[in-house]
Amino acid sequence: MDFLLECIGFPPSVTEDEIVALARERGEPTPWRGSADDHRMLPLGGGLQVRADRDTARGYWTLAPFYDVPHRLRLSVETVVRPPESPHDALLTGWAAPPPPWSEETEPGAYRLSAWISDARRLGRRVEAGRVLAVSVAGFALTVDRITPPERLPGEREPEASTTADIRPIGGAGSPGGCCDVSLRVQMVRRIANEVTGEPVEMVVCAAPERPLVLFLSRWQLERDGLPAPRAGSWIEGTFLISGRLSGGLQPARPRP
């Protein structure tokens, strides 16, 4: 079982073949992804989805978690990578929350972000560096290293977690695209039910510059690693796959100084 799918309420006992069968039987066409026979989304309730895509050349299916984030984040694009094996996706890297064109700020943005966009066909053939896109993205846990409780017990040491939001793309040769290391404070935790499995899913809303970042964690991974469930005020540190969709039209590139 893919541990990313645990983040949206599929327990380890459920096989990927079972999920593919459900997506083909009960799923819906996925916008901007191509043929409905090869690209299906299975709504799970509360904005959660699992997406199934078939590689027509090789004949196998891949599954990915998805959450329809309601808010937008501005992203000033540095690079766009369109993998030939997945032409409907694009890997965007750039600066989140860039200053507006009239601003006198010198920083290019609040933090760098790397994210997969599932509706790459909306981008057109070419995207200029510096073009500002509106994206709606969420993070799905690859690993969770630490969850620091919101309060300390008597005599407990000061937590070592960062005191400011920290989001950094994983770089270097061979690093997976669209993955970021994060250290964020939890604002709120909302419970969503996976209507297919009946399992609860915790949507963790974390404080981040300009817009909150929504994260999903596998409760089974937390249990295996002896980590507590996140609560408002907790700090989360770990590595997350960041993915979503375009949520706004292309805007003119910011004039270069």
Short mmCIF file of C-alpha atoms in Angstrom, two decimals, residues 65-220:
data_model
loop_
_atom_site.label_atom_id
_atom_site.label_comp_id
_atom_site.label_asym_id
_atom_site.label_seq_id
_atom_site.Cartn_x
_atom_site.Cartn_y
_atom_site.Cartn_z
CA PRO A 65 -3.92 11.67 -3.32
CA PHE A 66 -5.61 14.99 -4.04
CA TYR A 67 -7.38 17.67 -2.02
CA ASP A 68 -9.38 20.48 -3.58
CA VAL A 69 -7.92 23.41 -1.62
CA PRO A 70 -10.38 26.33 -1.59
CA HIS A 71 -7.85 29.16 -1.32
CA ARG A 72 -5.18 30.43 -3.71
CA LEU A 73 -1.47 31.01 -3.32
CA ARG A 74 0.46 33.29 -5.67
CA LEU A 75 3.57 31.68 -7.16
CA SER A 76 6.22 33.52 -9.18
CA VAL A 77 7.52 30.79 -11.49
CA GLU A 78 11.23 30.07 -11.88
CA THR A 79 11.06 26.76 -13.76
CA VAL A 80 8.43 24.50 -15.35
CA VAL A 81 9.25 20.83 -15.98
CA ARG A 82 6.84 18.74 -18.06
CA PRO A 83 7.81 15.06 -17.72
CA PRO A 84 7.34 13.20 -21.02
CA GLU A 85 5.95 10.15 -19.20
CA SER A 86 3.23 12.29 -17.59
CA PRO A 87 2.27 15.02 -20.08
CA HIS A 88 -0.75 16.19 -18.06
CA ASP A 89 1.41 17.17 -15.06
CA ALA A 90 3.90 19.96 -14.56
CA LEU A 91 6.47 20.51 -11.84
CA LEU A 92 6.54 24.18 -10.87
CA THR A 93 9.32 25.75 -8.85
CA GLY A 94 9.30 29.37 -7.79
CA TRP A 95 8.70 31.92 -5.08
CA ALA A 96 5.47 31.87 -3.10
CA ALA A 97 3.78 35.16 -2.16
CA PRO A 98 5.87 37.45 -4.38
CA PRO A 99 5.56 41.21 -3.78
CA PRO A 100 3.14 43.05 -6.08
CA PRO A 101 4.60 44.94 -9.06
CA TRP A 102 4.28 48.31 -7.28
CA SER A 103 6.05 47.12 -4.13
CA GLU A 104 9.50 48.39 -3.18
CA GLU A 105 10.39 45.08 -1.52
CA THR A 106 13.61 43.52 -2.78
CA GLU A 107 12.92 39.91 -1.75
CA PRO A 108 11.52 37.77 -4.61
CA GLY A 109 8.93 36.18 -2.33
CA ALA A 110 8.18 34.77 1.11
CA TYR A 111 9.64 31.31 0.47
CA ARG A 112 10.60 28.97 -2.35
CA LEU A 113 8.15 26.23 -3.28
CA SER A 114 8.18 23.17 -5.52
CA ALA A 115 4.80 21.67 -6.44
CA TRP A 116 3.12 19.35 -8.93
CA ILE A 117 0.20 20.78 -10.89
CA SER A 118 -2.28 18.26 -12.29
CA ASP A 119 -3.85 20.50 -14.95
CA ALA A 120 -0.69 21.39 -16.87
CA ARG A 121 -2.59 21.70 -20.14
CA ARG A 122 -3.96 25.01 -18.86
CA LEU A 123 -0.47 26.49 -18.80
CA GLY A 124 -0.13 26.71 -22.56
CA ARG A 125 3.06 25.93 -24.43
CA ARG A 126 5.40 28.33 -22.65
CA VAL A 127 5.57 30.08 -19.28
CA GLU A 128 8.00 32.95 -18.84
CA ALA A 129 10.22 33.09 -15.77
CA GLY A 130 8.66 35.55 -13.35
CA ARG A 131 5.10 34.86 -14.46
CA VAL A 132 2.78 34.84 -11.43
CA LEU A 133 0.30 31.98 -11.23
CA ALA A 134 -2.46 31.33 -8.72
CA VAL A 135 -2.23 27.76 -7.41
CA SER A 136 -4.16 25.73 -4.86
CA VAL A 137 -1.89 23.12 -3.29
CA ALA A 138 -1.74 20.77 -0.31
CA GLY A 139 1.01 18.64 1.23
CA PHE A 140 0.95 14.85 1.76
CA ALA A 141 3.42 13.36 4.21
CA LEU A 142 6.34 11.34 2.92
CA THR A 143 7.90 11.35 6.38
CA VAL A 144 7.05 13.10 9.64
CA ASP A 145 10.15 13.61 11.77
CA ARG A 146 8.66 15.37 14.74
CA ILE A 147 5.41 16.68 16.19
CA THR A 148 6.07 18.96 19.14
CA PRO A 149 3.12 19.29 21.54
CA PRO A 150 1.67 22.78 22.03
CA GLU A 151 2.63 22.80 25.68
CA ARG A 152 5.45 21.28 27.71
CA LEU A 153 5.16 19.11 30.79
CA PRO A 154 6.79 20.30 34.03
CA GLY A 155 10.56 19.95 33.74
CA GLU A 156 10.44 19.16 30.01
CA ARG A 157 13.12 20.83 27.89
CA GLU A 158 12.38 23.66 25.48
CA PRO A 159 11.38 22.12 22.12
CA GLU A 160 13.99 22.33 19.39
CA ALA A 161 11.46 23.00 16.64
CA SER A 162 11.85 26.22 14.68
CA THR A 163 9.96 29.27 15.98
CA THR A 164 9.19 30.56 12.47
CA ALA A 165 7.57 28.92 9.47
CA ASP A 166 10.13 27.15 7.29
CA ILE A 167 9.35 25.65 3.86
CA ARG A 168 12.19 24.51 1.60
CA PRO A 169 12.17 22.45 -1.62
CA ILE A 170 14.38 19.37 -1.56
CA GLY A 171 17.24 19.97 -3.99
CA GLY A 172 20.17 18.14 -5.46
CA ALA A 173 20.64 15.44 -8.06
CA GLY A 174 18.22 12.57 -7.72
CA SER A 175 15.90 14.42 -5.34
CA PRO A 176 12.19 13.85 -5.91
CA GLY A 177 10.39 16.77 -7.52
CA GLY A 178 7.58 18.59 -5.79
CA CYS A 179 8.81 17.70 -2.29
CA CYS A 180 9.50 20.19 0.48
CA ASP A 181 10.90 20.00 3.98
CA VAL A 182 8.63 21.97 6.31
CA SER A 183 8.58 23.16 9.90
CA LEU A 184 5.19 24.74 10.60
CA ARG A 185 2.90 25.57 13.48
CA VAL A 186 -0.58 24.03 13.40
CA GLN A 187 -3.45 26.53 13.38
CA MET A 188 -6.30 24.03 13.42
CA VAL A 189 -7.10 20.38 12.78
CA ARG A 190 -10.28 19.45 10.93
CA ARG A 191 -11.55 15.89 10.66
CA ILE A 192 -12.84 14.62 7.29
CA ALA A 193 -14.31 11.16 6.77
CA ASN A 194 -13.12 9.08 3.83
CA GLU A 195 -16.57 8.02 2.64
CA VAL A 196 -15.21 4.97 0.80
CA THR A 197 -13.34 3.38 3.72
CA GLY A 198 -15.09 5.09 6.63
CA GLU A 199 -11.69 6.06 8.07
CA PRO A 200 -11.18 9.51 9.61
CA VAL A 201 -8.73 11.84 7.91
CA GLU A 202 -7.20 14.79 9.74
CA MET A 203 -6.71 17.93 7.66
CA VAL A 204 -3.98 19.95 9.36
CA VAL A 205 -4.03 23.68 8.59
CA CYS A 206 -0.63 25.26 9.24
CA ALA A 207 0.41 28.90 9.47
CA ALA A 208 2.48 30.04 6.49
CA PRO A 209 3.18 33.41 4.83
CA GLU A 210 0.23 34.87 2.86
CA ARG A 211 -1.89 31.70 2.91
CA PRO A 212 -2.10 28.68 5.26
CA LEU A 213 -0.64 25.42 4.01
CA VAL A 214 -2.91 22.37 4.30
CA LEU A 215 -1.14 19.12 5.23
CA PHE A 216 -2.29 15.50 5.43
CA LEU A 217 -0.52 12.89 7.56
CA SER A 218 -0.89 9.12 7.83
CA ARG A 219 -2.19 8.26 11.30
CA TRP A 220 -0.80 4.75 10.74
#
